[in-house]
Coordinates of C-alpha atoms and ligand atoms in Angstrom, one line a residue:
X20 CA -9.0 -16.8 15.2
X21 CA -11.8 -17.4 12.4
X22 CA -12.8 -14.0 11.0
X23 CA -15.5 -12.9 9.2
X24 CA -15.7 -11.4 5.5
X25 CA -19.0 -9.2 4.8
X26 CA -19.8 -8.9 1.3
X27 CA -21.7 -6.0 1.4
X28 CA -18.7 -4.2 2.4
X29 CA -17.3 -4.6 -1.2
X30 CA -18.2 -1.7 -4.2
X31 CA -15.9 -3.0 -6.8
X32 CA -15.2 -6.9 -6.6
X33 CA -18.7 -9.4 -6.2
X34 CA -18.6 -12.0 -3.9
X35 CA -20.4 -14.8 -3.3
X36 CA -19.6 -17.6 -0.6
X37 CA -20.4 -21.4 -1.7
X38 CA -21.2 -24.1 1.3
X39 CA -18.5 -25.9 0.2
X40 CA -16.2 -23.0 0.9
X41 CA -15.7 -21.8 -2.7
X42 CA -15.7 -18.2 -3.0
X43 CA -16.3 -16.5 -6.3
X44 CA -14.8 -13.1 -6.0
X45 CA -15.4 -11.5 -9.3
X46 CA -14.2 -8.0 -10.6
X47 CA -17.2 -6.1 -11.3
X48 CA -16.9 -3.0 -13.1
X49 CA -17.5 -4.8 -16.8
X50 CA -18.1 -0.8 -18.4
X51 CA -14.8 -0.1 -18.0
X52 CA -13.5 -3.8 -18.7
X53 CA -12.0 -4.8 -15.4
X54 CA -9.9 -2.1 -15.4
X55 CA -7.8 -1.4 -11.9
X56 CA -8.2 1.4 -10.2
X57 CA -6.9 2.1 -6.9
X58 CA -10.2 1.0 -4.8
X59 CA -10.4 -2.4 -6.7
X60 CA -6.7 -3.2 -5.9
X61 CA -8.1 -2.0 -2.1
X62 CA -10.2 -4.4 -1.9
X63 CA -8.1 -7.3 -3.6
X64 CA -5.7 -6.4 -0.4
X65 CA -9.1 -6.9 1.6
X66 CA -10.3 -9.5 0.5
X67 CA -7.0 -11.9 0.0
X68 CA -5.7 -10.6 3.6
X69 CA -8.6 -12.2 5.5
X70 CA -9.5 -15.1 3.1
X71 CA -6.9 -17.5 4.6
X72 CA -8.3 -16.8 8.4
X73 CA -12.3 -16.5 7.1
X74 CA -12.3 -20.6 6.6
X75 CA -11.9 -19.3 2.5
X76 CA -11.5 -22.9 1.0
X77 CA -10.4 -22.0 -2.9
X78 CA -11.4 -18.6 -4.8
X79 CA -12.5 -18.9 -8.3
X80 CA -11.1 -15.7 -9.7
X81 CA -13.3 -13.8 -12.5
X82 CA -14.3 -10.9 -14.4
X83 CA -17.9 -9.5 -15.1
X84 CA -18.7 -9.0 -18.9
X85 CA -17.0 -9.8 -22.0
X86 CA -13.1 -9.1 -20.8
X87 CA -11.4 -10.2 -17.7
X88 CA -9.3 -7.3 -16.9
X89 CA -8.2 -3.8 -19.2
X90 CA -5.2 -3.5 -16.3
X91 CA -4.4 -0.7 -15.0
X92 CA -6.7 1.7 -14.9
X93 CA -5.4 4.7 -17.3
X94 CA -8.2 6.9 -16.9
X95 CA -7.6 7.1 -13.3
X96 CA -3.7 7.5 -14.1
X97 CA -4.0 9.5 -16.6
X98 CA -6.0 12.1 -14.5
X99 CA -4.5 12.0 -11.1
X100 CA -1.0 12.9 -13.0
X101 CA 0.8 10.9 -10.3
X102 CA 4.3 11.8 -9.2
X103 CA 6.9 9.0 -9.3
X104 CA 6.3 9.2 -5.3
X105 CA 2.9 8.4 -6.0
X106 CA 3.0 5.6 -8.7
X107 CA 5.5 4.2 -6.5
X108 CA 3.0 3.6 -3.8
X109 CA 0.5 2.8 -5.8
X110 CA 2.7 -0.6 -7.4
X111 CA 3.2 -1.2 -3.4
X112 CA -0.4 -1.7 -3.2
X113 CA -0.4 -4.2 -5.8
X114 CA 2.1 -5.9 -4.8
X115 CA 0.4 -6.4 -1.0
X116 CA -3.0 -7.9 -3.3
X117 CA -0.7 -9.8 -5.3
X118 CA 1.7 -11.3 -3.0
X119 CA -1.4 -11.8 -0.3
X120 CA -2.9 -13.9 -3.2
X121 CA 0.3 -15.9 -4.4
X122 CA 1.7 -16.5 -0.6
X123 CA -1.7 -16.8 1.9
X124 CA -1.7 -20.3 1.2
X125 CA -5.7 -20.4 -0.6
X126 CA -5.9 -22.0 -3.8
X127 CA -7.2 -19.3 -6.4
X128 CA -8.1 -20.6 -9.9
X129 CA -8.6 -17.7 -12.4
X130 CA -11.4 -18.3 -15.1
X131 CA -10.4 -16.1 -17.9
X132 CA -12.0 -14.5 -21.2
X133 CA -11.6 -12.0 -23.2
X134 CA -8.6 -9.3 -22.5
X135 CA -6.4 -10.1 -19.8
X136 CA -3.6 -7.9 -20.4
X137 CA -1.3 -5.5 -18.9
X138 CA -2.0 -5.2 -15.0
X139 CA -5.0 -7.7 -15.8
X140 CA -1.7 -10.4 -16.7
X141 CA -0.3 -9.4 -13.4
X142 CA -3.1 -10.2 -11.6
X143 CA -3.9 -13.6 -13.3
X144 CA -0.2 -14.9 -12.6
X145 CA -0.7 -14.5 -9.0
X146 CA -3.4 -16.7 -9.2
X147 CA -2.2 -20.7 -8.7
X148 CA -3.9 -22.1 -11.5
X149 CA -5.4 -20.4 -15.0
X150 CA -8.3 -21.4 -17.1
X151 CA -8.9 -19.9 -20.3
X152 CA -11.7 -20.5 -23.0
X153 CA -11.3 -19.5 -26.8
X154 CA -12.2 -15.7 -26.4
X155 CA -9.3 -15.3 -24.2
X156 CA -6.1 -13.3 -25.0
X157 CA -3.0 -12.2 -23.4
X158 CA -0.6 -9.0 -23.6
X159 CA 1.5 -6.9 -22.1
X160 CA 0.5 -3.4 -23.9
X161 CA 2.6 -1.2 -21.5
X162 CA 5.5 -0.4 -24.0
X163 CA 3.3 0.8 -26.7
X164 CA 1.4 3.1 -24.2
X165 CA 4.4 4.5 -22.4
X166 CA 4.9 2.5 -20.1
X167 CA 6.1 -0.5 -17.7
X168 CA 4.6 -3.6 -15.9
X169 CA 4.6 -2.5 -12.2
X170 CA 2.4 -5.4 -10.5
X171 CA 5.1 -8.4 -10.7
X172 CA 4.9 -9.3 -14.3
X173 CA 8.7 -9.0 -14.4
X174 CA 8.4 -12.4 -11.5
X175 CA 5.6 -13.8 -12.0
X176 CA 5.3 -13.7 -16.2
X177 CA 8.5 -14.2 -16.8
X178 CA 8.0 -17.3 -14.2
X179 CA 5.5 -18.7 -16.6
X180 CA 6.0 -17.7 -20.2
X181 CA 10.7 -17.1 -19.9
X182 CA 12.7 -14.0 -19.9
X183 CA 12.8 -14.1 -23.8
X184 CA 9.0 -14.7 -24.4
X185 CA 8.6 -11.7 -21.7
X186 CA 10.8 -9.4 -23.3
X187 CA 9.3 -10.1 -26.4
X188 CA 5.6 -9.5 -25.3
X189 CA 6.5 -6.7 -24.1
X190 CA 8.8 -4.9 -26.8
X191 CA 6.6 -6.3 -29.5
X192 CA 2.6 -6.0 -27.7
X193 CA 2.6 -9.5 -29.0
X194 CA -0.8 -11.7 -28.2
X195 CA -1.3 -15.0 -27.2
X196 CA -4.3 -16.8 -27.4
X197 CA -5.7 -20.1 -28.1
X198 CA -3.4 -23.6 -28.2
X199 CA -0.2 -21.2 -28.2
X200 CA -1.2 -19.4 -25.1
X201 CA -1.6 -22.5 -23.3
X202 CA 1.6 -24.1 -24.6
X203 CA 4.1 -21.3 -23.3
X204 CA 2.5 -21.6 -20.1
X205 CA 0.0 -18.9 -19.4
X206 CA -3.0 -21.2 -18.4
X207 CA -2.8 -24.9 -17.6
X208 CA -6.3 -25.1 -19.0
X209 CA -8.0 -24.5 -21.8
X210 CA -11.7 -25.7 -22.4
X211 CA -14.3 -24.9 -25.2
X212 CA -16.8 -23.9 -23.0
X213 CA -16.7 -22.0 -20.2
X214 CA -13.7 -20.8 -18.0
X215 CA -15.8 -20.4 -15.6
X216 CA -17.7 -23.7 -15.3
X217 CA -14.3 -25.3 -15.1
X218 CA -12.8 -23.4 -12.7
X219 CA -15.4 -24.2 -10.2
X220 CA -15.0 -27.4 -10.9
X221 CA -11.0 -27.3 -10.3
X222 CA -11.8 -25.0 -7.1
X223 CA -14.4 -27.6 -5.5
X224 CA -11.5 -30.7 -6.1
X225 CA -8.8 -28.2 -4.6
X226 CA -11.5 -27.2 -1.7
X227 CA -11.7 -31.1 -0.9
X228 CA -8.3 -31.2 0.4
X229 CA -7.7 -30.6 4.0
X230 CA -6.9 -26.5 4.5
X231 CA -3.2 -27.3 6.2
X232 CA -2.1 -29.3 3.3
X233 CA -3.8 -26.5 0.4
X234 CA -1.8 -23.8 3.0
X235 CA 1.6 -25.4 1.9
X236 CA 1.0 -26.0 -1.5
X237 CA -0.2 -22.2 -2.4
X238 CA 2.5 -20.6 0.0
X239 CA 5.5 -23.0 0.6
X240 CA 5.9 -23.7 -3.2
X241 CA 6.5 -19.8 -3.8
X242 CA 8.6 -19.2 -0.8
X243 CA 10.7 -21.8 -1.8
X244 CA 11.2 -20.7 -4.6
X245 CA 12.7 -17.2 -3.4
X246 CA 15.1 -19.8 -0.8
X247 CA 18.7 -21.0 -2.3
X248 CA 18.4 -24.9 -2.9
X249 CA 19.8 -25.6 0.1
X250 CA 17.4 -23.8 2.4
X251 CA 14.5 -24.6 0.1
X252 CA 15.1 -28.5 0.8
X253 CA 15.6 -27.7 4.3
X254 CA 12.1 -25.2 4.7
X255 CA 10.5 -28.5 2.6
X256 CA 11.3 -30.9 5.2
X257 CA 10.3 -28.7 8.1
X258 CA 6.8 -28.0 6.3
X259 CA 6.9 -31.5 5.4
X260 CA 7.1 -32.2 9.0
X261 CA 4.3 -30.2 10.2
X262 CA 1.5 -31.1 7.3
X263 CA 2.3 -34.4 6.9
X264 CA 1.7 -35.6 10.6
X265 CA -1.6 -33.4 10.7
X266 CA -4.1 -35.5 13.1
X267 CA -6.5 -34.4 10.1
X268 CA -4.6 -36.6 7.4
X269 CA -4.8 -40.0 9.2
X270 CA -8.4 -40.3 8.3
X271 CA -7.3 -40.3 4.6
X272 CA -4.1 -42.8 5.3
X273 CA -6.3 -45.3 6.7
X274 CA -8.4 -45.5 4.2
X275 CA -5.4 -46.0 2.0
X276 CA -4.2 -48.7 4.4
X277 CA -7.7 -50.1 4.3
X278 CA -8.2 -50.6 0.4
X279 CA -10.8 -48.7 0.5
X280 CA -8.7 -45.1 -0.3
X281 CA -9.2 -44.2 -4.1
X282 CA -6.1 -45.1 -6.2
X283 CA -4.4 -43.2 -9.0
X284 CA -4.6 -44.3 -12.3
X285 CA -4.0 -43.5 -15.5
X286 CA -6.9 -42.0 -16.8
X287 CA -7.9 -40.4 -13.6
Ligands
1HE28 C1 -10.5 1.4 -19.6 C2 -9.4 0.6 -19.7 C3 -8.3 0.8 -18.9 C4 -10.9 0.0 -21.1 N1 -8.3 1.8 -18.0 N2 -10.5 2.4 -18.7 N3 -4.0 -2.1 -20.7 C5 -4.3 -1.7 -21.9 O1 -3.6 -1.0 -22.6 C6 -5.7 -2.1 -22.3 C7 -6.6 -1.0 -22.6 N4 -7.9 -1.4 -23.0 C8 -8.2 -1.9 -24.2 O2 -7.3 -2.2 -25.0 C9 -9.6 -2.2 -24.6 O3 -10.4 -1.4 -23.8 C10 -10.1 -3.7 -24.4 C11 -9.4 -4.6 -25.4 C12 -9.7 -4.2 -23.0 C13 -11.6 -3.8 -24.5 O4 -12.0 -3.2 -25.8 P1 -13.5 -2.8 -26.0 O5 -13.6 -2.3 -27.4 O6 -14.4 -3.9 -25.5 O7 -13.8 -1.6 -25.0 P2 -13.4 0.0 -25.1 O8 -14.4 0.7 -25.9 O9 -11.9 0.2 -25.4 O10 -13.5 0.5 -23.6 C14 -14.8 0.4 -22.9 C15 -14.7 1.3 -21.7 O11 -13.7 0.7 -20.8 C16 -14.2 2.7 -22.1 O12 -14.8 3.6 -21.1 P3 -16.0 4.6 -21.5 O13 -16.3 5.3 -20.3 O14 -15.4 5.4 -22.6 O15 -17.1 3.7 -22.0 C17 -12.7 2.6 -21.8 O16 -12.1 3.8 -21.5 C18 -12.7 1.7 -20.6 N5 -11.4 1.0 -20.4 N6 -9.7 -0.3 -20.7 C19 -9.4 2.6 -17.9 N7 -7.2 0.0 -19.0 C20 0.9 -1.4 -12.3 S1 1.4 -1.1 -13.9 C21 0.3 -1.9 -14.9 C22 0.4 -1.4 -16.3 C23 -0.8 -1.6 -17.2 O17 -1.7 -2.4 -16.8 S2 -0.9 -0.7 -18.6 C24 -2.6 -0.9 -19.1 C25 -2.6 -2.0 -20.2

């Protein structure tokens, strides 16, 4: 069922396949800061559609250049002068990248610097887990151009930052960045060096784990989250059920049993 992904068959994203089964998938049109036009988002549905069946083992997430992502493209918007038909479709197609990234079960680690704001938000909360360096600053500029989030930022950035924090960003075109950004919640890291160095580094540990168990932890935690309590405790259990008697895992319980399985501890 493996399939293959051909990077040469990609204009606007970069990729580059580690032996480890990291992928780098970076956004590559740095002149126009990330922005997204309708053949990058293409491509994010692409790319994120086949990764989970390609033997994909983690994504590291990034932008070429100085800025992560500009969002949506508003030259492109601005010229196509879209019907509300049209713009409708359009946010469908986001959603698909987006909810193939949050739901097909490979971890994606965003490395963000620079802008990540308006669209470029949306599509680093549909990553699982954010880095961001000291050049790196979030926003939600849509209601000072006009305008309104259309790629999930409703969900997903209200799932990290809170309804009121949301609503502000959004009335106000207030910016996070530095400890404060990474306080309400919009990255779980923050380094002084490069969000990109450290994002491999979290994407190799996440690549170690074995592919079922990552599958559950990057899908099941998001459906479950969509399931009343009820049937999120059942859908756990039956999950549960299914990744935690994978033949693949007794390797890694024996060597627990054994003593000679690593042991948590405090400082890691
Ligand atoms: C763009 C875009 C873009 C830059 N669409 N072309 N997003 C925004 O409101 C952010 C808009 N962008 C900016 O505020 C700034 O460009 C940045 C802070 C990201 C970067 O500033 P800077 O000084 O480095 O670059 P620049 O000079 O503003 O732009 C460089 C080029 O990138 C320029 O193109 P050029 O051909 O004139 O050189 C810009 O036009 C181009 N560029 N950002 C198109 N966004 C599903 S709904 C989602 C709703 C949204 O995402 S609203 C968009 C929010």
């Amino acid at each position: 069922m493996s399939i293959q992904i051909n990077p040469a068959d990609f204009t606007n994203l970069a990729l580059e396949a580690h032996d480890d089964g990291v992928w780098v998938v970076t956004l590559n049109r740095p002149t126009k800061r990330n922005a997204l036009d309708i053949d990058t988002i293409e491509e994010l549905v692409t790319f994120f559609s086949a990764a989970p069946r390609a033997g994909v083992r983690a994504v590291v997430l990034a932008g070429a250049g100085e800025h992560f992502c500009a969002g949506l493209d508003l030259i492109e918007h601005h010229d196509e002068d879209r019907s509300p038909a049209d713009f409708m479709h359009v946010c469908l197609r986001w959603h698909e990248a987006f909810n193939k990234m949050e739901y097909g079960g490979v971890p994606i680690i965003a490395a963000l610097q620079g802008a990540v704001v308006g669209g470029g938000l949306e599509l680093a909360s549909s990553a699982h887990v954010r880095v961001m360096d000291e050049t790196t600053y979030f926003a939600l500029p849509e209601g000072h151009r006009g305008l309104f989030t259309g790629g999930g930022a409703t969900i997903r950035v209200t799932d990290l930052v809170g309804k009121a924090r949301m609503i502000d960003m959004m009335l106000m075109g207030r910016v996070y960045s530095g400890a404060e950004a990474e306080e309400v919640g919009l990255a779980q890291y923050r380094v002084e060096g490069s969000s990109f160095d450290k994002a491999m580094e979290l994407a190799r540990r996440a690549a170690e784990n074995l592919p079922l168990s990552n599958f559950a932890i990057c899908s099941a935690v998001s459906h479950m989250q969509n399931m009343s309590a009820m049937d999120a405790a059942y859908a756990e259990a039956v999950v549960a059920g299914v990744v935690n008697t994978q033949p693949d895992a007794r390797a890694r319980l024996a060597a627990f049993a054994d003593k000679s399985g690593a042991r948590i501890r405090k400082d890691g």
